[in-house]
PDB file of C-alpha atoms in Angstrom:
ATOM      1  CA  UNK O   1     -21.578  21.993   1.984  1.00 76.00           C
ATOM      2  CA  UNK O   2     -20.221  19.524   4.698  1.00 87.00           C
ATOM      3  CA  UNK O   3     -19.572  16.012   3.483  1.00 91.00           C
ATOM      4  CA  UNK O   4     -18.355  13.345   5.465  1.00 95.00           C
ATOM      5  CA  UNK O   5     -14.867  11.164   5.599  1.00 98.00           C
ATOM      6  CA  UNK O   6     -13.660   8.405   7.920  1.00 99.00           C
ATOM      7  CA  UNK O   7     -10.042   8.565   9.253  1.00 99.00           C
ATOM      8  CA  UNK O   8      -8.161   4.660   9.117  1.00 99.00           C
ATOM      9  CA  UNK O   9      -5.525   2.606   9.019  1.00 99.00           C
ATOM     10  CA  UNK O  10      -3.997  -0.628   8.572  1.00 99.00           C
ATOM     11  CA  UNK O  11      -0.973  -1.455  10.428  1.00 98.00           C
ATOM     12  CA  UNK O  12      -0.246   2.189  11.191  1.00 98.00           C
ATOM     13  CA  UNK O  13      -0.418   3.655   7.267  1.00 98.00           C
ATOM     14  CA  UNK O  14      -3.224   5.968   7.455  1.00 98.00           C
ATOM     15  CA  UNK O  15      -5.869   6.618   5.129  1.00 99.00           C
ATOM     16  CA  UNK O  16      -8.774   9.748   4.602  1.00 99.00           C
ATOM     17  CA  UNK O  17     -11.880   7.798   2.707  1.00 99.00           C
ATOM     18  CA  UNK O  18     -14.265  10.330   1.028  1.00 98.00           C
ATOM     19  CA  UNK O  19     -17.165  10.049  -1.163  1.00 97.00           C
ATOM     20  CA  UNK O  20     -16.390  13.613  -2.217  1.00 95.00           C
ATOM     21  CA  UNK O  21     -14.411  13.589  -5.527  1.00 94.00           C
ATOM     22  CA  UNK O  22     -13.910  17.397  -5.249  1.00 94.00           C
ATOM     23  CA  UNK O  23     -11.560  16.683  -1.658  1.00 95.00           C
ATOM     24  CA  UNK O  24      -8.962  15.171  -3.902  1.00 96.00           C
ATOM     25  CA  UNK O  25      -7.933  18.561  -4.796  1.00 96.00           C
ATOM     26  CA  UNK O  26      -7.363  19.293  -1.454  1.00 95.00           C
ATOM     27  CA  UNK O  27      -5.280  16.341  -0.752  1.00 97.00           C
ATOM     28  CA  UNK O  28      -1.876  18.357   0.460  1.00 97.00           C
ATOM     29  CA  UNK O  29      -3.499  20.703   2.276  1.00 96.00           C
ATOM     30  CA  UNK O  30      -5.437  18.011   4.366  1.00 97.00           C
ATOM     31  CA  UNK O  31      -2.960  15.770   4.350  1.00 97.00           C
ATOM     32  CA  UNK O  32      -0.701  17.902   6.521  1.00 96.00           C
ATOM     33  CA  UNK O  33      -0.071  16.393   9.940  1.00 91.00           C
ATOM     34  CA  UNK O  34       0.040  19.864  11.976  1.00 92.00           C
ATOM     35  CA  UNK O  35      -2.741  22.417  10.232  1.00 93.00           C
ATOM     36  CA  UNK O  36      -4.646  19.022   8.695  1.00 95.00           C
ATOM     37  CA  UNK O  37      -6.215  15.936   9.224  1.00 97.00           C
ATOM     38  CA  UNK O  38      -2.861  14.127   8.611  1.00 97.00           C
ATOM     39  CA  UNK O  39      -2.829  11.074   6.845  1.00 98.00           C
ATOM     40  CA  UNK O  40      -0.559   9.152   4.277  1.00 98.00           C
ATOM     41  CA  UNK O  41      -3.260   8.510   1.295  1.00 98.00           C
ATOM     42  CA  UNK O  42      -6.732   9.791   0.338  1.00 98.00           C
ATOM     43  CA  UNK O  43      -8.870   7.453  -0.667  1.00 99.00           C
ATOM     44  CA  UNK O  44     -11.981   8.644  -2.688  1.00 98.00           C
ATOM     45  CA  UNK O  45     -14.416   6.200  -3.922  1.00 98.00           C
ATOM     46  CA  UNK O  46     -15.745   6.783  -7.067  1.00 95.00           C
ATOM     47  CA  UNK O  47     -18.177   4.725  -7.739  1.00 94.00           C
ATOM     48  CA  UNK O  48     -19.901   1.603  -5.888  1.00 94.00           C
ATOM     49  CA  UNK O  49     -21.055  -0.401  -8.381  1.00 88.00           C
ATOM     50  CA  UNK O  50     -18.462  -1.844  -9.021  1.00 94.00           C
ATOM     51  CA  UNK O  51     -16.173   0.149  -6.652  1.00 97.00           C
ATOM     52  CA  UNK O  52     -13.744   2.428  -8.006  1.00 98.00           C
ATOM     53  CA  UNK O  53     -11.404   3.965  -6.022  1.00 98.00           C
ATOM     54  CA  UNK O  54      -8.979   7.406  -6.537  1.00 98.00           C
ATOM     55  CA  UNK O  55      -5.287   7.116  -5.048  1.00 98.00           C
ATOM     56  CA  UNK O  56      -4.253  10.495  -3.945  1.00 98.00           C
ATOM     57  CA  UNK O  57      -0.399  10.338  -2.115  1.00 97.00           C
ATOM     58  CA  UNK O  58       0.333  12.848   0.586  1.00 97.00           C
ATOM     59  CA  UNK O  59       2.138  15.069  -1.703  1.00 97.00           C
ATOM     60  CA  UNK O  60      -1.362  15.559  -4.309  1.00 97.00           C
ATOM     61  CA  UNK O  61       0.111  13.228  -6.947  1.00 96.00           C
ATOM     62  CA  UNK O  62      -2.288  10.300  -7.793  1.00 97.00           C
ATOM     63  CA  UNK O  63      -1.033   6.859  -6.983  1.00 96.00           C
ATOM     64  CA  UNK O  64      -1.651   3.600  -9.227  1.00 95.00           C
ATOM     65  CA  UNK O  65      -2.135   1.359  -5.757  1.00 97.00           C
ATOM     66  CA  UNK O  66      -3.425   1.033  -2.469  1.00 98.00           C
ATOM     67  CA  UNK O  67      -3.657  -2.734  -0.849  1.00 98.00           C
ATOM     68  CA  UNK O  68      -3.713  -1.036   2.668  1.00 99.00           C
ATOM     69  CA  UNK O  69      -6.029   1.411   1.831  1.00 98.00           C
ATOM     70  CA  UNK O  70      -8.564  -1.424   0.018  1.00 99.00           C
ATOM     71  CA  UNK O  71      -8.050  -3.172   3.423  1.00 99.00           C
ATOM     72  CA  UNK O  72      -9.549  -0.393   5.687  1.00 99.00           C
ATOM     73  CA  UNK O  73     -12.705   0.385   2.579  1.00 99.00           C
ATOM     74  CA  UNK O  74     -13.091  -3.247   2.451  1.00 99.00           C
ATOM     75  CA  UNK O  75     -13.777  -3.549   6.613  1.00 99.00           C
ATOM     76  CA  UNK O  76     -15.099   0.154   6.511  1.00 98.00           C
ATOM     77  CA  UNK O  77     -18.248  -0.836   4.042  1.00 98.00           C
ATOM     78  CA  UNK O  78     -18.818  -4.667   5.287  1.00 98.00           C
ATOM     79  CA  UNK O  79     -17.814  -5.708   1.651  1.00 98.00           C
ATOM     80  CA  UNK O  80     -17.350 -10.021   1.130  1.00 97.00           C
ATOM     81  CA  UNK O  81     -15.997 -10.935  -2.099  1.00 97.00           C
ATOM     82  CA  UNK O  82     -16.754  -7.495  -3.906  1.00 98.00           C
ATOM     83  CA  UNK O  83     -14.980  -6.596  -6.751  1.00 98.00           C
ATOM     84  CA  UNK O  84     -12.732  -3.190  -6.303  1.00 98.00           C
ATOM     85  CA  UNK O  85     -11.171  -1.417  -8.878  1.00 98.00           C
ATOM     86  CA  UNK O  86      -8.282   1.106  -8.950  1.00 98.00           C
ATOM     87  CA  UNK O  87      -7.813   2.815 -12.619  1.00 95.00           C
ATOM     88  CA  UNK O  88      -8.105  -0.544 -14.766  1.00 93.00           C
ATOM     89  CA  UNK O  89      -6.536  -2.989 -11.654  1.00 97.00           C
ATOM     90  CA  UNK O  90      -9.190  -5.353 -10.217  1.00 98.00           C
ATOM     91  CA  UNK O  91      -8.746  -6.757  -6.618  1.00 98.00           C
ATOM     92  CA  UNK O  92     -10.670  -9.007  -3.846  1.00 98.00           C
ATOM     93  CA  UNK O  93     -12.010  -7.776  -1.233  1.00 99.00           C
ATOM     94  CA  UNK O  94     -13.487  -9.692   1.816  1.00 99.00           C
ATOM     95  CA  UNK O  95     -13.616  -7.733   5.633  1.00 98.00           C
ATOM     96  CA  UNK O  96     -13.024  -9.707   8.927  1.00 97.00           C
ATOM     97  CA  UNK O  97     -13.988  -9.313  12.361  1.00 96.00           C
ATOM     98  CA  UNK O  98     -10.632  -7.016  12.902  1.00 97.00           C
ATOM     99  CA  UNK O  99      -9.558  -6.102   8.951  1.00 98.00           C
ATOM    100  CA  UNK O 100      -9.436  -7.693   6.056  1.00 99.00           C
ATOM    101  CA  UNK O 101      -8.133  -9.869   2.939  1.00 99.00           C
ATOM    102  CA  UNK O 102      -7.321  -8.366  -0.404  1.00 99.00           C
ATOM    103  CA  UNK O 103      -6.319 -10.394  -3.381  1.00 98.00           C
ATOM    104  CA  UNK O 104      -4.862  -9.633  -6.718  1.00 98.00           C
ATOM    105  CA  UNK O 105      -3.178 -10.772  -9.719  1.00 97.00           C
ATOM    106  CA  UNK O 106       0.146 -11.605  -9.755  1.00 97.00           C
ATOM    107  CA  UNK O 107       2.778  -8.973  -9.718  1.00 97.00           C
ATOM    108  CA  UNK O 108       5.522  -9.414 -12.129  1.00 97.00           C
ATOM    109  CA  UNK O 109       9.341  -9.796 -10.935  1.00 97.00           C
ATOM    110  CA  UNK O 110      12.484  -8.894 -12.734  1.00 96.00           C
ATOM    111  CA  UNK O 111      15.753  -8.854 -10.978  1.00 94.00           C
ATOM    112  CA  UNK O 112      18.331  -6.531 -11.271  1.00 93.00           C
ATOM    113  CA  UNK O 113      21.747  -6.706  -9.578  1.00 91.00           C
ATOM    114  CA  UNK O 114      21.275  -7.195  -6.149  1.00 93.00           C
ATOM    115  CA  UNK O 115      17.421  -5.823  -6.705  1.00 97.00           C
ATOM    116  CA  UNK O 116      14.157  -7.648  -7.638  1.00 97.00           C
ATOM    117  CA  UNK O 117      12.282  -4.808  -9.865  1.00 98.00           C
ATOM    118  CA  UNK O 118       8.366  -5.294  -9.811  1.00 98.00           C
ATOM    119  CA  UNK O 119       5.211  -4.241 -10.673  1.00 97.00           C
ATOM    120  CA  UNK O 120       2.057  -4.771  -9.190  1.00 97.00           C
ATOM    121  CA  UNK O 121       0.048  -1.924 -10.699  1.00 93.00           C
ATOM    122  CA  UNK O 122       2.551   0.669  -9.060  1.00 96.00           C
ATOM    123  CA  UNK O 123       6.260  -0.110  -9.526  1.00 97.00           C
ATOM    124  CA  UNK O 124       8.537  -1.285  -6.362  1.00 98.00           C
ATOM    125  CA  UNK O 125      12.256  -1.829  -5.679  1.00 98.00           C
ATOM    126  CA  UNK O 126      13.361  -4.656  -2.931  1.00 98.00           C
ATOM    127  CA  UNK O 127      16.614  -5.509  -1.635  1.00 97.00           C
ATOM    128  CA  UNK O 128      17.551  -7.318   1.417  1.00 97.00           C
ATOM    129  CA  UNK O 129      19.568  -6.260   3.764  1.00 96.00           C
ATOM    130  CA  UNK O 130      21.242  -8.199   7.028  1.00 96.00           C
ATOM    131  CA  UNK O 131      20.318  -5.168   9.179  1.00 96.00           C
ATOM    132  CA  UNK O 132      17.153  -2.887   7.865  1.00 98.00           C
ATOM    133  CA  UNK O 133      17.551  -0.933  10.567  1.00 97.00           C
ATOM    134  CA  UNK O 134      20.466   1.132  10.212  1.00 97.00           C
ATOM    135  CA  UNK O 135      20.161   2.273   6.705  1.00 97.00           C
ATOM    136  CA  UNK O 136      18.682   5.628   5.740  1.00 98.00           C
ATOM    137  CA  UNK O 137      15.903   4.785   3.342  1.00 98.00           C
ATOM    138  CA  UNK O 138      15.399   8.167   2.343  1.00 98.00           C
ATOM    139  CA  UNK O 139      18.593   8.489   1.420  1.00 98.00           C
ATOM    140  CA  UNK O 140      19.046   5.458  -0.368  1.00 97.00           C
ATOM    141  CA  UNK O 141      15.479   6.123  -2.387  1.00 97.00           C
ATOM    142  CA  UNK O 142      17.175   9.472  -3.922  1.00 96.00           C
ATOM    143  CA  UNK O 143      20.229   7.824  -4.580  1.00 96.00           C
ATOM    144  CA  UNK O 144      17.751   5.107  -7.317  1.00 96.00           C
ATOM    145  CA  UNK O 145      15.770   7.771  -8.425  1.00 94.00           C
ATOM    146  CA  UNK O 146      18.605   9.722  -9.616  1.00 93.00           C
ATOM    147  CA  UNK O 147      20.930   6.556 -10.789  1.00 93.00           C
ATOM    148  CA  UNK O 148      21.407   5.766 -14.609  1.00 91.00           C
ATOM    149  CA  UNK O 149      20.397   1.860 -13.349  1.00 91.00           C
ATOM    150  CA  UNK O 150      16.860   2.308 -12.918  1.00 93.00           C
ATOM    151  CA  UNK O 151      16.374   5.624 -14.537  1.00 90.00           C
ATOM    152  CA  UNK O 152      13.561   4.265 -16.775  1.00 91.00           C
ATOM    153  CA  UNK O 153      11.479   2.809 -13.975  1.00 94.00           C
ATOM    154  CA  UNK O 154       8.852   5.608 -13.052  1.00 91.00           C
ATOM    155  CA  UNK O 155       7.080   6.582  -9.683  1.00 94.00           C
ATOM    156  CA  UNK O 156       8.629   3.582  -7.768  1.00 97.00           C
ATOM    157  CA  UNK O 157       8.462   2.418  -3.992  1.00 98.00           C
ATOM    158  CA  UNK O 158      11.193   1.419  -2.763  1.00 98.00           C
ATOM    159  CA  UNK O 159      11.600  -1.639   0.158  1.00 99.00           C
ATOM    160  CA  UNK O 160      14.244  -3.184   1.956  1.00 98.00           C
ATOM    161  CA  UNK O 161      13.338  -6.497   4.088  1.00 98.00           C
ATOM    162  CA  UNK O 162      15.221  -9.220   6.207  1.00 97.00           C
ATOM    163  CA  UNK O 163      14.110 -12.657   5.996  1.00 93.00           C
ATOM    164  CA  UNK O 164      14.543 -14.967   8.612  1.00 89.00           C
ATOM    165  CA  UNK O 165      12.943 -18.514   8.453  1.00 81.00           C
ATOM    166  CA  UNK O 166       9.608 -17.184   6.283  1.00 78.00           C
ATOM    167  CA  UNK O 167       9.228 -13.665   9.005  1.00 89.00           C
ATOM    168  CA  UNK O 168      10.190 -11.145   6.668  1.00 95.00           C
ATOM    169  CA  UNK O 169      11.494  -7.196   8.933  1.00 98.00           C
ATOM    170  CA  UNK O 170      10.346  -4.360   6.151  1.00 99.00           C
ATOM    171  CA  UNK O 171      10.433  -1.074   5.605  1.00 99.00           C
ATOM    172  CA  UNK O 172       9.132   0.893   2.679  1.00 99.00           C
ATOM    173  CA  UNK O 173       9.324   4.266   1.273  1.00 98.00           C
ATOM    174  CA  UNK O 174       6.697   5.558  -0.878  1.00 97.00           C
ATOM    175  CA  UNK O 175       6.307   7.559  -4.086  1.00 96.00           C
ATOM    176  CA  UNK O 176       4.651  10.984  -2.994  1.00 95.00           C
ATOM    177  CA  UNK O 177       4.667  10.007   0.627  1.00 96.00           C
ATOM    178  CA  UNK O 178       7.813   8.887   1.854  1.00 97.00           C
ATOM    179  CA  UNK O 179       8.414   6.384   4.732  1.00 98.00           C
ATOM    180  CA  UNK O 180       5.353   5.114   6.052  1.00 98.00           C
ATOM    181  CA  UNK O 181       4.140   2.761   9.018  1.00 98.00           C
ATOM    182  CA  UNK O 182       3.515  -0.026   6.404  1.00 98.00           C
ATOM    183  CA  UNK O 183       3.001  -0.496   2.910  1.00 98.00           C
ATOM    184  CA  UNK O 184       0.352  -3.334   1.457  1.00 98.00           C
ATOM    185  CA  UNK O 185       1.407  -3.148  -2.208  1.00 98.00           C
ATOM    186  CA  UNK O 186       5.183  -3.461  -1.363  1.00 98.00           C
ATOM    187  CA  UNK O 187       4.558  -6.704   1.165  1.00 98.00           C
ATOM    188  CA  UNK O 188       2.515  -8.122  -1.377  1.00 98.00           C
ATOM    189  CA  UNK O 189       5.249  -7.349  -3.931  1.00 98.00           C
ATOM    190  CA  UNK O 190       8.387  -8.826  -2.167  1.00 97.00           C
ATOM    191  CA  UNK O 191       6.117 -11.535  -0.699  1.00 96.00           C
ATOM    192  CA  UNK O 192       5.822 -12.893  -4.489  1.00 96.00           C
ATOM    193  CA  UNK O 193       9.193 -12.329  -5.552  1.00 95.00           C
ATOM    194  CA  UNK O 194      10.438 -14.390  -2.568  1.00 93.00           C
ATOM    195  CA  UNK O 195       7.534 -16.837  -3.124  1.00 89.00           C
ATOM    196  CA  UNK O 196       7.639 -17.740  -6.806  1.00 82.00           C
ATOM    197  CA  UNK O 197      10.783 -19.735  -7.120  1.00 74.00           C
ATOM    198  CA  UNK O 198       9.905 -22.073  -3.762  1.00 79.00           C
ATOM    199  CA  UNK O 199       7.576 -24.375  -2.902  1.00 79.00           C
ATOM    200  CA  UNK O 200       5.854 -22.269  -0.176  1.00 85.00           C
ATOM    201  CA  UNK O 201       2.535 -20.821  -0.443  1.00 91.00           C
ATOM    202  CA  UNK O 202       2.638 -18.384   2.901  1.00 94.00           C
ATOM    203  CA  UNK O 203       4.845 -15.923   4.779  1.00 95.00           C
ATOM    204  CA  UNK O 204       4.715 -13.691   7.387  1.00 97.00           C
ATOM    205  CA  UNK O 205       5.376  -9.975   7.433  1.00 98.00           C
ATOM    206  CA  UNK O 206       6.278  -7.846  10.195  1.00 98.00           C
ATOM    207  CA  UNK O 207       6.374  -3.765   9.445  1.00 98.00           C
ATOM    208  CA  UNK O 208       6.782  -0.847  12.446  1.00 97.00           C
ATOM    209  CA  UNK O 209       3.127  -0.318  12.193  1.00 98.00           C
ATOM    210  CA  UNK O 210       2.229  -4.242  12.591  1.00 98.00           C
ATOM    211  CA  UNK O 211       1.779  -7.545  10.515  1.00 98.00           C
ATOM    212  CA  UNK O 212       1.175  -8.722   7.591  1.00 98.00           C
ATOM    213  CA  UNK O 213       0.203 -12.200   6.199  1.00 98.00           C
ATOM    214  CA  UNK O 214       0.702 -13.323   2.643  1.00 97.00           C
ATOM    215  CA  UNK O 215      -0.898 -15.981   1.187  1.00 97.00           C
ATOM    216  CA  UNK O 216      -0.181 -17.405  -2.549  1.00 94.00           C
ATOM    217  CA  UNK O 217      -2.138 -20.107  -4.747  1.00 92.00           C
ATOM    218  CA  UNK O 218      -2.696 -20.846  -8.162  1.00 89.00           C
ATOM    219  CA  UNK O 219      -4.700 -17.915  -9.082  1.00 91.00           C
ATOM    220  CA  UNK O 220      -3.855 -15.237  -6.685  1.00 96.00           C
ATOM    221  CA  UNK O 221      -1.730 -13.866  -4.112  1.00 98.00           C
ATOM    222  CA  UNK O 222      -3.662 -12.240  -0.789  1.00 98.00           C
ATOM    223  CA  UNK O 223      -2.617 -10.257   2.019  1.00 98.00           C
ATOM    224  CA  UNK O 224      -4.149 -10.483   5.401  1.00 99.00           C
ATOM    225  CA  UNK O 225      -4.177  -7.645   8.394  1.00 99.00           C
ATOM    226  CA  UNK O 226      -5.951  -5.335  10.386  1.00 98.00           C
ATOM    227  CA  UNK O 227      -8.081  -2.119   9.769  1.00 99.00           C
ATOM    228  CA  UNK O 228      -8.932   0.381  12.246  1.00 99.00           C
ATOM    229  CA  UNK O 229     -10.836   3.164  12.140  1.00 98.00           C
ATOM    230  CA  UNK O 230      -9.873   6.274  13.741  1.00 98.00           C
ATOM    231  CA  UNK O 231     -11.822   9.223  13.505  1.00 97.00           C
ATOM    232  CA  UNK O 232     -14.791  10.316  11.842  1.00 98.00           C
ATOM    233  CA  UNK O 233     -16.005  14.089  11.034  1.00 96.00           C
ATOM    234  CA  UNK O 234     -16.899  16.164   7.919  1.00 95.00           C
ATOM    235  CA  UNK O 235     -15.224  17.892   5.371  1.00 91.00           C
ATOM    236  CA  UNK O 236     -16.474  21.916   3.817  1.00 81.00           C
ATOM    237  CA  UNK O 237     -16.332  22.968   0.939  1.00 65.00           C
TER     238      UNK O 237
END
């Protein structure tokens, strides 16, 4: 039996969308960049009405968020102001002429030392740094997983970020994935924690894979950037 998925991304993290619940088993195998399709997340929808969507990370484990991922179903399926649901999280959707806008509840922000702690659904770590580009994030994620410090916070992403004048330079490592292109759940997240003690409602986020723009008001905060599709072609078994 052949069924059939679409290839995307949004500002180079890369998504597999399926209808086929029985793929997600498969994730690590078609994940795989050489002998695969290669991708960083599978998306599977679930159901449409609402939508429901499954999170599966590059590694098989089952993620609790996708804002880039929502992006490219949200412009893949023409959806304006539907309702989309991952496990018991509810977001926004709208689709644009070149992407889309997602918007969710608030995420909430602890600090920690030199490190806001925060959860939006999935759990992130965020730290600035005068020059993002020289660390190794890798390295630095296994150094938090293993520390005493944040040894109760579970499955986390972990971001570093400069801002300069409201154009915030990230990079993100992800849970089950590791480094990716750009991460929608982690701008959101550091967008709010640098948001929520100012008077400014907007900033502007700039990733290797592209840019990012968050927007916050009384309600809810919403991201803002491209989806492209790729590839399409089916899937056996």
């Amino acid at each position: 039996m052949k069924t059939k998925y679409t290839k995307m991304h949004s500002n180079g993290n890369e998504f597999l969308i399926t209808e086929d619940i029985k793929q997600t088993a498969n994730t690590k195998k078609l994940a795989d960049k050489k002998n695969g399709i290669g991708f960083d997340q599978l998306l599977c929808i679930k159901n449409k009405k609402p939508y429901e969507v499954l999170v599966f990370n590059s590694d098989g484990s089952e993620a609790d968020n996708c804002i880039n991922g929502l992006r490219c179903i949200a412009f893949l399926y023409s959806l304006n102001n539907e309702a989309v649901y991952i496990k018991d999280k509810k977001f926004v959707v709208r689709s644009t002429e070149s992407g889309a806008e997602v918007s969710g509840a608030f995420p909430v922000v602890n600090k920690k030392n030199n490190y806001y702690v925060i959860n939006f659904g999935n759990n992130h770590i965020a730290r600035e740094y005068p020059d993002i580009e020289i660390i190794n994030l890798e390295s630095e994620y296994i150094k938090l997983r293993s520390s005493k410090e944040f040894e109760e916070i579970k499955n986390f992403n972990l971001s570093i970020y400069k801002n300069s004048k409201n154009n915030i330079a990230i990079r993100t490592y992800e849970n089950g994935t590791g480094e990716t292109l750009s991460c929608g759940s982690a701008t959101i997240s550091v967008a709010y924690a640098l948001l929520k003690d100012t008077n400014k409602n907007e900033l502007l986020f700039a990733s290797k894979g592209g840019k990012t723009k968050v927007l916050i008001d009384n309600e809810s905060i919403t991201s803002k950037a491209n989806a492209v599709i790729l590839k399409e072609g089916f899937l056996h078994g």
